[in-house]
mmCIF file of C-alpha atoms and ligand atoms in Angstrom:
data_model
loop_
_atom_site.group_PDB
_atom_site.id
_atom_site.type_symbol
_atom_site.label_atom_id
_atom_site.label_comp_id
_atom_site.label_asym_id
_atom_site.label_seq_id
_atom_site.Cartn_x
_atom_site.Cartn_y
_atom_site.Cartn_z
ATOM 1 C CA MET A 143 -21.274 37.026 29.613
ATOM 2 C CA THR A 144 -21.153 34.591 26.744
ATOM 3 C CA MET A 145 -19.576 31.298 26.577
ATOM 4 C CA LYS A 146 -16.560 30.530 24.203
ATOM 5 C CA LYS A 147 -17.801 28.767 21.457
ATOM 6 C CA THR A 148 -16.313 25.496 20.983
ATOM 7 C CA LYS A 149 -18.520 23.585 18.736
ATOM 8 C CA ALA A 150 -18.891 24.398 14.969
ATOM 9 C CA GLU A 151 -22.249 25.631 13.310
ATOM 10 C CA THR A 152 -22.203 22.450 11.419
ATOM 11 C CA GLY A 153 -25.039 20.646 13.169
ATOM 12 C CA PHE A 154 -25.854 16.968 12.974
ATOM 13 C CA SER A 155 -29.037 15.120 14.286
ATOM 14 C CA VAL A 156 -30.155 11.564 13.669
ATOM 15 C CA THR A 157 -33.542 11.875 12.353
ATOM 16 C CA LYS A 158 -34.451 8.170 12.258
ATOM 17 C CA SER A 159 -33.145 4.953 13.605
ATOM 18 C CA ARG A 160 -33.677 1.398 13.886
ATOM 19 C CA GLU A 161 -31.534 -1.405 15.005
ATOM 20 C CA GLY A 162 -28.325 0.313 14.652
ATOM 21 C CA LEU A 163 -29.414 1.870 11.030
ATOM 22 C CA ARG A 164 -29.553 5.627 11.163
ATOM 23 C CA LEU A 165 -30.655 8.461 8.712
ATOM 24 C CA GLY A 166 -29.280 11.800 9.751
ATOM 25 C CA TYR A 167 -29.497 15.482 8.744
ATOM 26 C CA MET A 168 -26.489 17.701 8.576
ATOM 27 C CA GLU A 169 -26.364 21.493 8.490
ATOM 28 C CA THR A 170 -23.287 23.453 7.099
ATOM 29 C CA PRO A 171 -22.483 26.672 6.019
ATOM 30 C CA HIS A 172 -23.108 25.788 2.548
ATOM 31 C CA GLY A 173 -26.188 24.002 2.923
ATOM 32 C CA GLY A 174 -27.995 20.812 4.648
ATOM 33 C CA LEU A 175 -27.695 17.434 3.440
ATOM 34 C CA GLU A 176 -29.078 14.192 4.175
ATOM 35 C CA THR A 177 -27.017 10.986 5.613
ATOM 36 C CA PRO A 178 -25.816 8.353 4.585
ATOM 37 C CA VAL A 179 -24.325 10.659 2.093
ATOM 38 C CA PHE A 180 -21.642 9.877 -0.472
ATOM 39 C CA MET A 181 -18.989 12.614 -1.140
ATOM 40 C CA PRO A 182 -17.268 12.706 -4.598
ATOM 41 C CA VAL A 183 -13.664 13.318 -4.571
ATOM 42 C CA GLY A 184 -12.207 16.517 -5.831
ATOM 43 C CA THR A 185 -8.464 16.268 -4.755
ATOM 44 C CA GLN A 186 -7.360 19.122 -6.713
ATOM 45 C CA GLY A 187 -10.401 21.206 -6.599
ATOM 46 C CA SER A 188 -12.078 19.243 -9.542
ATOM 47 C CA VAL A 189 -14.135 15.930 -9.321
ATOM 48 C CA LYS A 190 -12.298 14.493 -12.478
ATOM 49 C CA THR A 191 -14.219 15.344 -15.487
ATOM 50 C CA PHE A 192 -17.225 16.872 -13.999
ATOM 51 C CA THR A 193 -18.467 20.432 -13.978
ATOM 52 C CA PRO A 194 -20.081 21.915 -10.825
ATOM 53 C CA MET A 195 -23.151 22.341 -12.765
ATOM 54 C CA GLU A 196 -23.122 18.608 -13.431
ATOM 55 C CA LEU A 197 -22.508 17.551 -9.735
ATOM 56 C CA GLU A 198 -25.486 19.826 -9.002
ATOM 57 C CA GLU A 199 -27.635 18.350 -11.559
ATOM 58 C CA LEU A 200 -26.446 14.835 -9.936
ATOM 59 C CA GLY A 201 -27.946 15.919 -6.634
ATOM 60 C CA SER A 202 -24.518 16.124 -4.985
ATOM 61 C CA LYS A 203 -24.455 18.308 -1.813
ATOM 62 C CA ILE A 204 -20.688 17.799 -0.512
ATOM 63 C CA ILE A 205 -17.634 17.161 -2.102
ATOM 64 C CA LEU A 206 -14.054 16.502 -1.000
ATOM 65 C CA GLY A 207 -11.081 18.512 -1.510
ATOM 66 C CA ASN A 208 -7.171 17.709 -0.465
ATOM 67 C CA THR A 209 -5.345 20.165 1.565
ATOM 68 C CA TYR A 210 -1.602 18.569 0.355
ATOM 69 C CA HIS A 211 -2.709 18.856 -3.108
ATOM 70 C CA LEU A 212 -4.011 22.387 -2.884
ATOM 71 C CA VAL A 213 -1.283 23.687 -0.985
ATOM 72 C CA VAL A 214 1.301 22.302 -3.480
ATOM 73 C CA ARG A 215 -0.917 23.655 -6.382
ATOM 74 C CA PRO A 216 -1.947 26.134 -6.848
ATOM 75 C CA GLY A 217 -0.787 27.346 -3.265
ATOM 76 C CA LEU A 218 -2.700 28.677 -0.469
ATOM 77 C CA ASP A 219 -2.137 32.384 -1.335
ATOM 78 C CA VAL A 220 -4.010 32.055 -4.636
ATOM 79 C CA ILE A 221 -7.077 30.419 -3.041
ATOM 80 C CA GLU A 222 -7.018 32.789 -0.174
ATOM 81 C CA LYS A 223 -6.889 35.847 -2.900
ATOM 82 C CA MET A 224 -9.709 34.234 -5.228
ATOM 83 C CA GLY A 225 -12.050 34.213 -2.120
ATOM 84 C CA GLY A 226 -11.503 30.764 -0.590
ATOM 85 C CA LEU A 227 -12.061 27.467 -2.108
ATOM 86 C CA HIS A 228 -15.756 27.630 -2.705
ATOM 87 C CA GLN A 229 -15.599 30.521 -4.981
ATOM 88 C CA PHE A 230 -12.203 29.544 -6.478
ATOM 89 C CA ILE A 231 -13.786 26.248 -7.960
ATOM 90 C CA SER A 232 -17.360 27.767 -8.158
ATOM 91 C CA TRP A 233 -19.007 25.190 -6.077
ATOM 92 C CA PRO A 234 -21.931 26.294 -4.009
ATOM 93 C CA GLY A 235 -22.349 23.127 -1.721
ATOM 94 C CA ALA A 236 -20.343 21.785 1.178
ATOM 95 C CA ILE A 237 -16.585 20.922 1.151
ATOM 96 C CA LEU A 238 -14.759 18.664 3.362
ATOM 97 C CA THR A 239 -10.868 18.726 3.011
ATOM 98 C CA ASP A 240 -8.718 15.988 3.989
ATOM 99 C CA SER A 241 -5.616 17.231 5.881
ATOM 100 C CA GLY A 242 -3.383 15.431 3.374
ATOM 101 C CA GLY A 243 -1.338 13.545 5.966
ATOM 102 C CA TYR A 244 -2.101 10.408 3.811
ATOM 103 C CA GLN A 245 -0.520 12.076 0.650
ATOM 104 C CA VAL A 246 2.523 13.604 2.666
ATOM 105 C CA PHE A 247 3.484 10.029 3.971
ATOM 106 C CA SER A 248 2.734 8.450 0.710
ATOM 107 C CA LEU A 249 3.421 10.925 -2.267
ATOM 108 C CA ALA A 250 5.754 13.606 -1.034
ATOM 109 C CA LYS A 251 9.354 13.197 -0.702
ATOM 110 C CA LEU A 252 9.404 13.136 3.032
ATOM 111 C CA ARG A 253 12.122 14.769 4.554
ATOM 112 C CA LYS A 254 11.462 14.285 8.488
ATOM 113 C CA VAL A 255 8.496 13.741 10.661
ATOM 114 C CA THR A 256 9.167 14.698 14.136
ATOM 115 C CA GLU A 257 6.597 15.396 17.030
ATOM 116 C CA GLU A 258 6.346 18.992 15.787
ATOM 117 C CA GLY A 259 5.167 18.236 12.200
ATOM 118 C CA ALA A 260 6.171 16.781 8.972
ATOM 119 C CA VAL A 261 8.836 18.370 6.503
ATOM 120 C CA PHE A 262 8.387 17.354 2.975
ATOM 121 C CA ASN A 263 9.237 18.427 -0.708
ATOM 122 C CA SER A 264 6.329 18.655 -3.103
ATOM 123 C CA HIS A 265 5.879 16.003 -5.467
ATOM 124 C CA PHE A 266 5.036 18.873 -8.101
ATOM 125 C CA ASP A 267 7.841 21.340 -8.042
ATOM 126 C CA GLY A 268 10.362 20.005 -5.209
ATOM 127 C CA ARG A 269 9.452 22.967 -2.807
ATOM 128 C CA GLN A 270 9.930 22.502 0.766
ATOM 129 C CA ILE A 271 6.812 22.651 2.830
ATOM 130 C CA PHE A 272 6.169 22.057 6.637
ATOM 131 C CA PHE A 273 3.009 20.591 8.042
ATOM 132 C CA THR A 274 2.084 20.937 11.338
ATOM 133 C CA PRO A 275 -1.341 20.126 12.970
ATOM 134 C CA GLU A 276 -1.817 23.836 13.704
ATOM 135 C CA ASN A 277 -0.772 25.239 10.097
ATOM 136 C CA VAL A 278 -3.003 22.433 8.485
ATOM 137 C CA VAL A 279 -5.987 23.777 10.345
ATOM 138 C CA GLU A 280 -5.117 27.317 9.482
ATOM 139 C CA MET A 281 -4.802 26.404 5.820
ATOM 140 C CA GLN A 282 -8.296 24.825 6.110
ATOM 141 C CA GLU A 283 -9.700 27.673 7.366
ATOM 142 C CA LYS A 284 -8.306 29.996 4.835
ATOM 143 C CA PHE A 285 -9.881 27.730 2.292
ATOM 144 C CA GLY A 286 -13.312 28.039 4.321
ATOM 145 C CA SER A 287 -13.689 24.155 4.162
ATOM 146 C CA ASP A 288 -17.073 23.417 5.810
ATOM 147 C CA ILE A 289 -15.526 20.200 7.421
ATOM 148 C CA MET A 290 -11.915 20.066 8.237
ATOM 149 C CA MET A 291 -9.720 16.875 9.324
ATOM 150 C CA PRO A 292 -6.643 17.219 11.272
ATOM 151 C CA LEU A 293 -3.190 16.229 10.492
ATOM 152 C CA ASP A 294 -2.811 12.353 11.288
ATOM 153 C CA GLU A 295 -0.592 9.608 10.623
ATOM 154 C CA CYS A 296 -2.083 7.060 8.592
ATOM 155 C CA PRO A 297 0.373 4.032 8.421
ATOM 156 C CA PRO A 298 -0.326 1.462 5.594
ATOM 157 C CA TYR A 299 -1.668 -2.025 6.317
ATOM 158 C CA ILE A 300 1.216 -3.441 8.579
ATOM 159 C CA ASP A 301 1.398 -6.297 11.189
ATOM 160 C CA ASP A 302 3.920 -4.409 13.477
ATOM 161 C CA ARG A 303 1.978 -3.512 16.400
ATOM 162 C CA SER A 304 4.647 -0.869 17.653
ATOM 163 C CA VAL A 305 4.374 1.010 14.298
ATOM 164 C CA VAL A 306 0.755 1.119 14.482
ATOM 165 C CA LYS A 307 0.729 2.298 18.165
ATOM 166 C CA LYS A 308 3.478 4.884 17.483
ATOM 167 C CA ALA A 309 1.222 6.387 14.525
ATOM 168 C CA MET A 310 -1.967 6.264 16.753
ATOM 169 C CA GLU A 311 -0.205 8.222 19.678
ATOM 170 C CA ARG A 312 0.924 10.741 17.346
ATOM 171 C CA THR A 313 -2.283 11.015 15.894
ATOM 172 C CA LEU A 314 -3.608 11.928 19.412
ATOM 173 C CA VAL A 315 -1.253 14.688 20.277
ATOM 174 C CA TRP A 316 -1.442 16.085 16.804
ATOM 175 C CA ALA A 317 -5.532 15.838 17.323
ATOM 176 C CA ARG A 318 -5.179 17.762 20.597
ATOM 177 C CA ARG A 319 -2.967 20.728 19.082
ATOM 178 C CA SER A 320 -5.581 20.653 16.177
ATOM 179 C CA ARG A 321 -8.404 21.377 18.372
ATOM 180 C CA LYS A 322 -6.490 24.269 20.021
ATOM 181 C CA ALA A 323 -5.474 25.877 16.839
ATOM 182 C CA ARG A 324 -9.165 26.482 15.736
ATOM 183 C CA ARG A 325 -10.082 30.072 15.160
ATOM 184 C CA ASP A 326 -13.200 29.858 12.861
ATOM 185 C CA PHE A 327 -15.917 28.129 14.798
ATOM 186 C CA ARG A 328 -18.209 28.241 11.963
ATOM 187 C CA LEU A 329 -16.328 25.452 10.450
ATOM 188 C CA ALA A 330 -16.449 21.719 11.664
ATOM 189 C CA LEU A 331 -13.386 19.809 12.873
ATOM 190 C CA PHE A 332 -13.808 15.939 13.220
ATOM 191 C CA GLY A 333 -11.335 13.668 14.880
ATOM 192 C CA ILE A 334 -9.736 10.701 13.269
ATOM 193 C CA ILE A 335 -9.751 7.251 15.127
ATOM 194 C CA GLN A 336 -6.451 5.215 13.953
ATOM 195 C CA GLY A 337 -5.046 1.975 15.610
ATOM 196 C CA GLY A 338 -4.962 -0.218 12.593
ATOM 197 C CA HIS A 339 -6.506 -3.705 12.983
ATOM 198 C CA PHE A 340 -5.551 -3.882 16.375
ATOM 199 C CA ASP A 341 -8.671 -4.078 18.602
ATOM 200 C CA GLU A 342 -6.795 -2.343 21.546
ATOM 201 C CA LEU A 343 -5.379 0.303 19.718
ATOM 202 C CA ARG A 344 -8.495 1.278 17.936
ATOM 203 C CA ASN A 345 -10.372 1.406 21.061
ATOM 204 C CA GLU A 346 -7.759 3.412 22.971
ATOM 205 C CA SER A 347 -7.840 5.722 19.878
ATOM 206 C CA LEU A 348 -11.574 5.949 19.842
ATOM 207 C CA GLU A 349 -12.026 6.884 23.389
ATOM 208 C CA ARG A 350 -9.284 9.279 23.571
ATOM 209 C CA THR A 351 -10.250 11.030 20.555
ATOM 210 C CA VAL A 352 -13.956 11.214 21.744
ATOM 211 C CA GLU A 353 -12.969 12.719 24.945
ATOM 212 C CA MET A 354 -11.642 15.991 23.041
ATOM 213 C CA GLU A 355 -14.851 16.570 21.674
ATOM 214 C CA PHE A 356 -14.641 16.828 18.136
ATOM 215 C CA ASP A 357 -17.687 17.591 15.771
ATOM 216 C CA GLY A 358 -17.792 14.281 14.236
ATOM 217 C CA TYR A 359 -15.744 11.420 14.007
ATOM 218 C CA ALA A 360 -13.917 9.555 11.103
ATOM 219 C CA LEU A 361 -12.342 5.815 11.366
ATOM 220 C CA GLY A 362 -9.038 6.406 9.339
ATOM 221 C CA GLY A 363 -6.562 3.892 8.382
ATOM 222 C CA LEU A 364 -8.755 1.516 6.804
ATOM 223 C CA SER A 365 -8.831 0.465 3.072
ATOM 224 C CA VAL A 366 -5.229 0.840 3.232
ATOM 225 C CA GLY A 367 -4.385 -2.480 1.697
ATOM 226 C CA GLU A 368 -6.067 -4.904 4.229
ATOM 227 C CA PRO A 369 -7.980 -7.886 3.203
ATOM 228 C CA ALA A 370 -11.614 -6.948 3.015
ATOM 229 C CA PRO A 371 -12.742 -9.166 5.917
ATOM 230 C CA LEU A 372 -10.336 -7.529 8.297
ATOM 231 C CA MET A 373 -11.923 -4.013 7.235
ATOM 232 C CA TYR A 374 -15.644 -5.143 7.643
ATOM 233 C CA GLU A 375 -14.609 -6.400 11.204
ATOM 234 C CA MET A 376 -13.133 -3.338 12.370
ATOM 235 C CA VAL A 377 -16.265 -1.165 11.005
ATOM 236 C CA GLU A 378 -18.545 -3.719 12.744
ATOM 237 C CA LYS A 379 -16.733 -3.364 15.877
ATOM 238 C CA PHE A 380 -16.148 0.302 16.069
ATOM 239 C CA ALA A 381 -18.721 2.270 14.123
ATOM 240 C CA PRO A 382 -21.359 1.126 16.681
ATOM 241 C CA ARG A 383 -18.752 2.643 19.477
ATOM 242 C CA MET A 384 -18.616 5.824 18.002
ATOM 243 C CA PRO A 385 -20.999 8.691 19.638
ATOM 244 C CA TRP A 386 -24.609 8.471 18.456
ATOM 245 C CA ASP A 387 -25.271 11.970 18.169
ATOM 246 C CA GLN A 388 -22.463 12.971 15.885
ATOM 247 C CA PRO A 389 -21.537 12.361 11.988
ATOM 248 C CA ARG A 390 -19.567 9.016 11.638
ATOM 249 C CA TYR A 391 -17.162 8.992 8.495
ATOM 250 C CA LEU A 392 -15.440 6.100 7.158
ATOM 251 C CA MET A 393 -12.508 7.646 5.023
ATOM 252 C CA GLY A 394 -11.687 6.193 1.613
ATOM 253 C CA VAL A 395 -14.540 3.590 1.236
ATOM 254 C CA GLY A 396 -15.282 1.909 -1.049
ATOM 255 C CA MET A 397 -17.061 -0.365 -3.400
ATOM 256 C CA PRO A 398 -20.905 -0.637 -3.468
ATOM 257 C CA ILE A 399 -21.095 -3.798 -1.164
ATOM 258 C CA ASP A 400 -18.589 -2.193 1.364
ATOM 259 C CA ILE A 401 -20.870 0.928 1.522
ATOM 260 C CA LEU A 402 -23.940 -1.247 2.430
ATOM 261 C CA ARG A 403 -21.933 -3.167 4.863
ATOM 262 C CA ALA A 404 -20.948 0.143 6.586
ATOM 263 C CA VAL A 405 -24.352 1.564 6.596
ATOM 264 C CA ALA A 406 -25.411 -1.376 8.267
ATOM 265 C CA CYS A 407 -23.139 -0.484 10.968
ATOM 266 C CA GLY A 408 -24.303 2.968 11.503
ATOM 267 C CA ILE A 409 -21.727 4.701 9.130
ATOM 268 C CA ASP A 410 -22.949 8.035 7.709
ATOM 269 C CA MET A 411 -20.274 9.399 5.469
ATOM 270 C CA PHE A 412 -18.345 8.046 2.672
ATOM 271 C CA ASP A 413 -15.645 9.316 0.089
ATOM 272 C CA CYS A 414 -14.255 7.269 -2.833
ATOM 273 C CA VAL A 415 -12.265 7.932 -5.970
ATOM 274 C CA ILE A 416 -13.692 4.689 -7.637
ATOM 275 C CA PRO A 417 -16.128 6.461 -9.653
ATOM 276 C CA THR A 418 -14.009 8.599 -11.364
ATOM 277 C CA ARG A 419 -10.873 6.368 -11.507
ATOM 278 C CA TYR A 420 -12.845 3.574 -12.986
ATOM 279 C CA GLY A 421 -14.737 6.034 -15.133
ATOM 280 C CA ARG A 422 -11.325 7.119 -16.737
ATOM 281 C CA ASN A 423 -10.339 3.526 -16.807
ATOM 282 C CA GLY A 424 -13.382 2.713 -18.772
ATOM 283 C CA SER A 425 -15.104 0.463 -16.308
ATOM 284 C CA ALA A 426 -18.256 0.898 -15.338
ATOM 285 C CA ILE A 427 -20.041 0.031 -11.944
ATOM 286 C CA THR A 428 -23.350 -1.612 -12.324
ATOM 287 C CA ARG A 429 -25.808 -3.574 -10.587
ATOM 288 C CA GLY A 430 -24.340 -6.688 -11.708
ATOM 289 C CA GLY A 431 -20.965 -5.725 -10.643
ATOM 290 C CA LEU A 432 -18.007 -4.107 -12.906
ATOM 291 C CA LEU A 433 -18.553 -3.792 -16.610
ATOM 292 C CA VAL A 434 -15.468 -3.246 -18.438
ATOM 293 C CA VAL A 435 -16.694 -1.502 -21.309
ATOM 294 C CA ARG A 436 -13.398 -1.423 -23.245
ATOM 295 C CA ASN A 437 -13.590 -5.479 -23.438
ATOM 296 C CA GLY A 438 -14.025 -6.638 -27.012
ATOM 297 C CA LEU A 439 -17.227 -8.133 -26.114
ATOM 298 C CA TYR A 440 -18.943 -5.077 -26.219
ATOM 299 C CA SER A 441 -17.987 -3.994 -29.738
ATOM 300 C CA GLU A 442 -21.515 -4.316 -31.240
ATOM 301 C CA ASP A 443 -23.476 -4.271 -27.980
ATOM 302 C CA PRO A 444 -26.518 -1.774 -28.222
ATOM 303 C CA LYS A 445 -27.385 -2.164 -24.536
ATOM 304 C CA PRO A 446 -26.520 0.794 -21.935
ATOM 305 C CA LEU A 447 -23.803 0.481 -19.488
ATOM 306 C CA ASP A 448 -26.470 -0.612 -17.088
ATOM 307 C CA GLU A 449 -30.065 -1.601 -18.163
ATOM 308 C CA ARG A 450 -31.389 -0.893 -14.858
ATOM 309 C CA CYS A 451 -29.690 2.699 -14.675
ATOM 310 C CA SER A 452 -31.952 5.773 -15.405
ATOM 311 C CA CYS A 453 -28.803 8.044 -15.858
ATOM 312 C CA LYS A 454 -28.632 10.624 -18.723
ATOM 313 C CA VAL A 455 -25.776 8.291 -20.406
ATOM 314 C CA CYS A 456 -27.476 5.026 -20.009
ATOM 315 C CA LEU A 457 -30.643 6.664 -21.383
ATOM 316 C CA ARG A 458 -28.792 7.591 -24.406
ATOM 317 C CA PHE A 459 -25.691 5.885 -25.346
ATOM 318 C CA SER A 460 -24.775 2.369 -26.160
ATOM 319 C CA ARG A 461 -21.807 0.108 -24.837
ATOM 320 C CA ALA A 462 -20.751 -0.262 -28.591
ATOM 321 C CA TYR A 463 -20.329 3.862 -29.018
ATOM 322 C CA ILE A 464 -18.661 4.286 -25.546
ATOM 323 C CA ARG A 465 -16.015 1.363 -26.119
ATOM 324 C CA HIS A 466 -15.310 3.007 -29.404
ATOM 325 C CA LEU A 467 -14.809 6.238 -27.769
ATOM 326 C CA LEU A 468 -12.397 4.716 -24.983
ATOM 327 C CA ASN A 469 -10.369 3.119 -27.712
ATOM 328 C CA ALA A 470 -10.473 6.070 -29.787
ATOM 329 C CA GLU A 471 -9.018 7.987 -26.602
ATOM 330 C CA GLU A 472 -12.025 10.647 -27.364
ATOM 331 C CA ILE A 473 -12.101 12.294 -23.918
ATOM 332 C CA LEU A 474 -15.721 11.960 -24.260
ATOM 333 C CA GLY A 475 -15.164 8.304 -23.325
ATOM 334 C CA PRO A 476 -14.025 8.585 -19.782
ATOM 335 C CA ARG A 477 -16.702 11.460 -19.364
ATOM 336 C CA LEU A 478 -19.420 9.119 -20.059
ATOM 337 C CA VAL A 479 -18.561 6.417 -17.744
ATOM 338 C CA SER A 480 -17.461 8.680 -14.995
ATOM 339 C CA TYR A 481 -20.941 10.446 -15.461
ATOM 340 C CA HIS A 482 -22.859 6.904 -15.138
ATOM 341 C CA ASN A 483 -20.484 5.835 -12.137
ATOM 342 C CA LEU A 484 -20.940 8.895 -9.995
ATOM 343 C CA HIS A 485 -24.789 8.672 -10.606
ATOM 344 C CA PHE A 486 -24.515 4.967 -9.730
ATOM 345 C CA PHE A 487 -22.908 5.720 -6.205
ATOM 346 C CA LEU A 488 -25.296 8.871 -5.612
ATOM 347 C CA ASN A 489 -28.363 7.200 -6.486
ATOM 348 C CA LEU A 490 -27.119 3.932 -4.221
ATOM 349 C CA LEU A 491 -27.145 6.181 -1.354
ATOM 350 C CA ALA A 492 -30.503 7.809 -2.261
ATOM 351 C CA ASP A 493 -31.765 4.311 -2.466
ATOM 352 C CA ILE A 494 -30.237 3.541 0.945
ATOM 353 C CA ARG A 495 -31.794 6.423 2.703
ATOM 354 C CA GLN A 496 -34.891 5.572 1.197
ATOM 355 C CA HIS A 497 -34.916 2.052 2.424
ATOM 356 C CA ILE A 498 -33.990 2.810 5.836
ATOM 357 C CA GLN A 499 -36.939 5.418 6.117
ATOM 358 C CA ALA A 500 -39.440 2.446 4.739
ATOM 359 C CA GLY A 501 -37.759 0.084 6.989
ATOM 360 C CA THR A 502 -36.795 -2.140 4.077
ATOM 361 C CA PHE A 503 -33.077 -1.706 4.307
ATOM 362 C CA THR A 504 -32.276 -5.108 5.076
ATOM 363 C CA GLN A 505 -33.978 -6.764 2.114
ATOM 364 C CA PHE A 506 -32.436 -4.281 -0.067
ATOM 365 C CA HIS A 507 -28.842 -5.134 1.230
ATOM 366 C CA LYS A 508 -29.704 -8.666 0.773
ATOM 367 C CA ASP A 509 -31.134 -8.252 -2.731
ATOM 368 C CA PHE A 510 -28.341 -5.865 -4.159
ATOM 369 C CA SER A 511 -25.545 -7.915 -2.593
ATOM 370 C CA SER A 512 -27.388 -11.339 -4.456
ATOM 371 C CA GLY A 513 -27.362 -9.584 -7.622
ATOM 372 C CA TYR A 514 -24.136 -8.201 -7.467
ATOM 373 C CA ASP A 515 -20.783 -9.965 -8.739
ATOM 374 C CA ALA A 516 -18.416 -9.404 -5.797
ATOM 375 C CA ALA A 517 -15.766 -11.878 -7.545
ATOM 376 C CA GLN A 518 -15.190 -8.681 -10.042
ATOM 377 C CA ARG A 519 -14.377 -6.328 -7.181
HETATM 378 ZN ZN1 ZN B 823 -26.331 5.110 -16.216
#
């Protein structure tokens, strides 16, 4: 007799650790990857301005998709008929899909949230859609997402404890139902820890979510408008309390210095729209901080975006040319800045892994922070 499988085929192991710092290896149905890892965001099935070939070239092993956006358009049927999300978007690596709970509560015209789920009208065509913990898992299984996130209620930064407590409790009820709804055990399902900035709520959420035995855990509800020191405080307190032998994911964070601080607390996975959003706006993330290429200061500057960067864009193009492209609204401008930015983030994580391996992370963290103008965040 075989036991019913309750764990995903997505495996994770800590391969090296020292004083709370950790290196890990994650196996997914679409290949393995080393952690800490940065996951580029491809909300609508595209990491904005990048071809999948470019993502491979940059060494990206895992990208994000968003259930809400993909269900709104092109719709679940199209993706299913096209052979699942990987095949539809032609991405051979791993995919983590966010449930879209955050978008349901922020973007959609929300009709009603009950214990059962959320009824909303699509922001795209007004179509009425009903999200329940069960059907959100079912949708992600139809996508074939390597890592699925359950439907949760993520309140904005708010000082009202009762609102945060209610969202935390609903998230727990929904987590239990999500876990029961799983059918495809090759795919991983993570639990999301809520509780805002209230210690006792975070702690309760963490303990009760871990009891349910998910394949990994995420700190949710951070980077939602709270002051940076408060976010750091939460990550410093709660990351070390997350299960040691499972992946720890800090949702939606963040700038390079946020990532470094979270890595120091033992976080393994990050996602953020910053590289591509800033890229589209013409802001480059560099070792010195933010560089607003559009600025007139750079109109005759022959230097690359970042003098210490070895990406294809920095090896070839000047600030002056990229500034011209942005001002002339040439589509190449946002593409070039986005390429540099994503290279910067993926390279930062590669450096982080190398320094953890070599035992020199603390010095690297210190050097990076002192050379980075945090005032420009
Ligand atoms: Zn570069």
